[in-house]
Amino acid sequence: MQKKRGSLKKNGYAAAFRAAFPQTIPVLTGYLFIGMAFGVMIQEKGYGFLWAMLMSLIIYAGSGQYLAVEFFEPGVSLLKAAFLEIMVNIRHVFYGLSLLERFEKMGKKRLYMIFSLTDETYSLYYAAKVPEGVEEDKFLFAIAALDQSYWILGSGIGALLGDILPFDGTGVDFAMTALFLVIMTEQLMDRKNRPGVAIGVGCALLCRVIFGEEDFVLPAMAAILALLLAIRGRLFADEGSAELADAASLDACGAGAAGAAGAEPAAEKPGGRLAGDGGLAGKGEKKDAD
Amino acid sequence: MPERGRKKMPISVGRTFAVIFVVSACVFLTRALPFFCFPKGRPVPPVVRYLGGALPPAVIGMLVVYCLRSVHPALPPHGIPELISAALVVLLHRWKRNNLLSIGAGTLCYMFLVQAVFPQG
């Protein structure tokens, strides 16, 4: 990291890294310790800290690397390993979908940005504000690179001295949960995000109850997709100013494409749609209670 | 660094590299799939644009549940540490709206609860 900062100073990367660092501190805390836990695990398996850091460098996935430790056994088929890894990481498919256009401006950094798209990095892209005077592409890259450096460092420390550190880190991984909770709280402050959050929480909770801890992510993703598509044009107008009432009318205008956002509300649409927001949120919360 | 009686690698170096390569490729595949499906320079279909805008709040909601997936309300400690700490994070954040404060206090609260109040076995 240090070397990179020095040589890239002239291009505004130094400013980007300086601006990004404070925003990555929650991930710093979380990754150091979750990374250390991985380091301890892999070390107990018979692999030194260089292996731990190498894996964090070229795999870079929390649950993916924890799972990979189990594949370091004689007789595990690579095909099975591949299948399990894809299932464990399948939620990542959603992240790229919402970053397609934002990453188009990343130039040569694009491939690394895609590679480094972890849960935490993805959510920081939504939590962190790009400060004035800092270019967005460099800022996002700084977040990605800092996050991975914490992860590599953590796994190295864990493999090297995990079992002689006097500090009891039990529960420190809650930092990641807290990070997502903070972002969710932020999202909930904006009225137009509420149905989305309710759908995410509701579908995930319901699927967690039905399918259990290990297998709920894929059904939850399918349910989220289905619901979001079902309410398309009703709740998410492309024009931020459009009230829910107008948004509801888009449905009547068909398609609900961006261009239609300014269209006049269709008279024949019943006001019943207006309840969409509250109704949906209510549905989500009812699922919570289950 | 003394060797601390370290175990030997259970599989060969070559095999280890093969596993790392396969895992790395699969993880990358899940992250890159949308970018393969909708390559740079070509217009993104309106449905996908819509999903791109609508997904983030839902994904964050899903991630919160994902992080708490191992909580079993029926088994002790009945998710109480998680519930208290999560409530603290949300309330503190609504009050002060300071990311580091909310996350730091929530994490310390959780660590205290699981280490001192509800220690496991």
Tab-separated table of C-alpha atoms in Angstrom, chain A residues 94-225:
chain	number	residue	atom	x	y	z
A	94	PHE	CA	-26.602	-8.772	-7.319
A	95	TYR	CA	-23.811	-6.308	-6.609
A	96	GLY	CA	-22.541	-5.980	-10.143
A	97	LEU	CA	-26.049	-5.382	-11.433
A	98	SER	CA	-26.228	-2.087	-9.584
A	99	LEU	CA	-22.677	-1.052	-10.458
A	100	LEU	CA	-22.637	-1.703	-14.205
A	101	GLU	CA	-22.650	1.968	-15.130
A	102	ARG	CA	-20.662	3.262	-12.200
A	103	PHE	CA	-17.807	0.905	-13.086
A	104	GLU	CA	-17.808	1.872	-16.762
A	105	LYS	CA	-15.833	4.951	-15.811
A	106	MET	CA	-13.169	2.968	-13.990
A	107	GLY	CA	-10.855	2.421	-16.980
A	108	LYS	CA	-8.037	-0.029	-16.262
A	109	LYS	CA	-9.148	-0.355	-12.665
A	110	ARG	CA	-12.441	-1.945	-13.712
A	111	LEU	CA	-11.241	-5.537	-13.542
A	112	TYR	CA	-9.868	-5.064	-10.034
A	113	MET	CA	-13.063	-3.328	-8.959
A	114	ILE	CA	-15.071	-6.351	-10.104
A	115	PHE	CA	-12.652	-8.799	-8.484
A	116	SER	CA	-12.726	-6.968	-5.148
A	117	LEU	CA	-16.509	-6.636	-4.894
A	118	THR	CA	-17.069	-8.042	-1.391
A	119	ASP	CA	-20.197	-7.446	0.709
A	120	GLU	CA	-18.451	-4.818	2.784
A	121	THR	CA	-16.803	-3.000	-0.109
A	122	TYR	CA	-20.075	-2.964	-2.018
A	123	SER	CA	-21.932	-1.460	0.905
A	124	LEU	CA	-19.244	1.163	1.477
A	125	TYR	CA	-19.855	2.363	-2.076
A	126	TYR	CA	-23.333	3.239	-0.867
A	127	ALA	CA	-22.399	4.468	2.597
A	128	ALA	CA	-19.421	6.632	1.713
A	129	LYS	CA	-19.806	10.062	0.195
A	130	VAL	CA	-17.251	11.117	-2.370
A	131	PRO	CA	-15.660	14.247	-0.889
A	132	GLU	CA	-15.276	17.347	-2.988
A	133	GLY	CA	-12.039	17.624	-4.910
A	134	VAL	CA	-11.643	13.850	-5.099
A	135	GLU	CA	-12.409	11.953	-8.294
A	136	GLU	CA	-15.022	9.255	-7.855
A	137	ASP	CA	-13.147	6.492	-9.677
A	138	LYS	CA	-10.015	6.989	-7.582
A	139	PHE	CA	-12.052	7.214	-4.410
A	140	LEU	CA	-13.870	3.928	-5.084
A	141	PHE	CA	-10.603	2.277	-6.019
A	142	ALA	CA	-9.042	3.505	-2.776
A	143	ILE	CA	-11.885	1.957	-0.781
A	144	ALA	CA	-11.486	-1.353	-2.610
A	145	ALA	CA	-7.710	-1.470	-2.249
A	146	LEU	CA	-7.704	-0.415	1.420
A	147	ASP	CA	-10.328	-3.023	2.268
A	148	GLN	CA	-8.355	-5.809	0.631
A	149	SER	CA	-5.136	-4.690	2.310
A	150	TYR	CA	-6.837	-5.037	5.726
A	151	TRP	CA	-8.006	-8.505	4.789
A	152	ILE	CA	-4.553	-9.651	3.626
A	153	LEU	CA	-2.935	-8.142	6.696
A	154	GLY	CA	-5.466	-9.729	9.050
A	155	SER	CA	-5.058	-13.194	7.589
A	156	GLY	CA	-1.264	-12.906	7.759
A	157	ILE	CA	-1.351	-11.806	11.407
A	158	GLY	CA	-3.809	-14.557	12.261
A	159	ALA	CA	-1.668	-17.284	10.681
A	160	LEU	CA	1.514	-15.923	12.255
A	161	LEU	CA	0.449	-15.141	15.810
A	162	GLY	CA	-3.233	-15.875	16.126
A	163	ASP	CA	-2.920	-18.232	19.053
A	164	ILE	CA	-0.465	-16.151	21.054
A	165	LEU	CA	-2.379	-12.872	20.946
A	166	PRO	CA	-3.695	-12.075	24.435
A	167	PHE	CA	-6.801	-10.286	23.156
A	168	ASP	CA	-10.170	-12.024	23.167
A	169	GLY	CA	-11.786	-10.983	19.908
A	170	THR	CA	-14.974	-12.997	20.335
A	171	GLY	CA	-17.860	-11.058	18.865
A	172	VAL	CA	-15.776	-8.469	17.050
A	173	ASP	CA	-17.213	-9.702	13.757
A	174	PHE	CA	-20.406	-7.919	14.786
A	175	ALA	CA	-18.690	-4.860	13.284
A	176	MET	CA	-19.786	-6.114	9.856
A	177	THR	CA	-23.384	-6.592	10.968
A	178	ALA	CA	-23.299	-3.130	12.513
A	179	LEU	CA	-21.958	-1.684	9.269
A	180	PHE	CA	-24.863	-3.139	7.294
A	181	LEU	CA	-27.317	-2.012	9.993
A	182	VAL	CA	-26.016	1.543	9.781
A	183	ILE	CA	-26.374	1.566	6.009
A	184	MET	CA	-29.861	0.114	6.319
A	185	THR	CA	-30.796	2.799	8.843
A	186	GLU	CA	-29.519	5.439	6.428
A	187	GLN	CA	-31.540	3.910	3.604
A	188	LEU	CA	-34.668	3.853	5.757
A	189	MET	CA	-34.409	7.587	6.386
A	190	ASP	CA	-35.241	8.103	2.710
A	191	ARG	CA	-38.872	7.199	2.149
A	192	LYS	CA	-38.378	5.844	-1.341
A	193	ASN	CA	-35.972	3.142	-0.142
A	194	ARG	CA	-38.345	1.694	2.427
A	195	PRO	CA	-40.206	-0.767	0.200
A	196	GLY	CA	-36.859	-2.081	-1.073
A	197	VAL	CA	-35.439	-2.597	2.413
A	198	ALA	CA	-38.683	-4.241	3.514
A	199	ILE	CA	-38.542	-6.590	0.533
A	200	GLY	CA	-34.911	-7.503	1.235
A	201	VAL	CA	-35.406	-8.110	4.948
A	202	GLY	CA	-38.794	-9.775	4.494
A	203	CYS	CA	-37.741	-12.200	1.749
A	204	ALA	CA	-34.497	-13.104	3.487
A	205	LEU	CA	-36.197	-13.697	6.842
A	206	LEU	CA	-38.986	-15.743	5.344
A	207	CYS	CA	-36.548	-17.874	3.317
A	208	ARG	CA	-34.259	-18.254	6.339
A	209	VAL	CA	-37.214	-19.698	8.270
A	210	ILE	CA	-38.331	-21.977	5.428
A	211	PHE	CA	-35.023	-23.159	3.954
A	212	GLY	CA	-32.715	-22.895	6.960
A	213	GLU	CA	-29.393	-21.234	7.637
A	214	GLU	CA	-27.398	-22.933	4.868
A	215	ASP	CA	-29.691	-22.753	1.857
A	216	PHE	CA	-31.773	-19.612	2.095
A	217	VAL	CA	-29.776	-17.107	0.059
A	218	LEU	CA	-30.664	-18.325	-3.427
A	219	PRO	CA	-34.437	-18.545	-2.790
A	220	ALA	CA	-34.278	-15.174	-1.050
A	221	MET	CA	-32.576	-13.649	-4.081
A	222	ALA	CA	-35.202	-15.130	-6.391
A	223	ALA	CA	-38.013	-13.796	-4.199
A	224	ILE	CA	-36.420	-10.339	-4.057
A	225	LEU	CA	-36.045	-10.267	-7.847
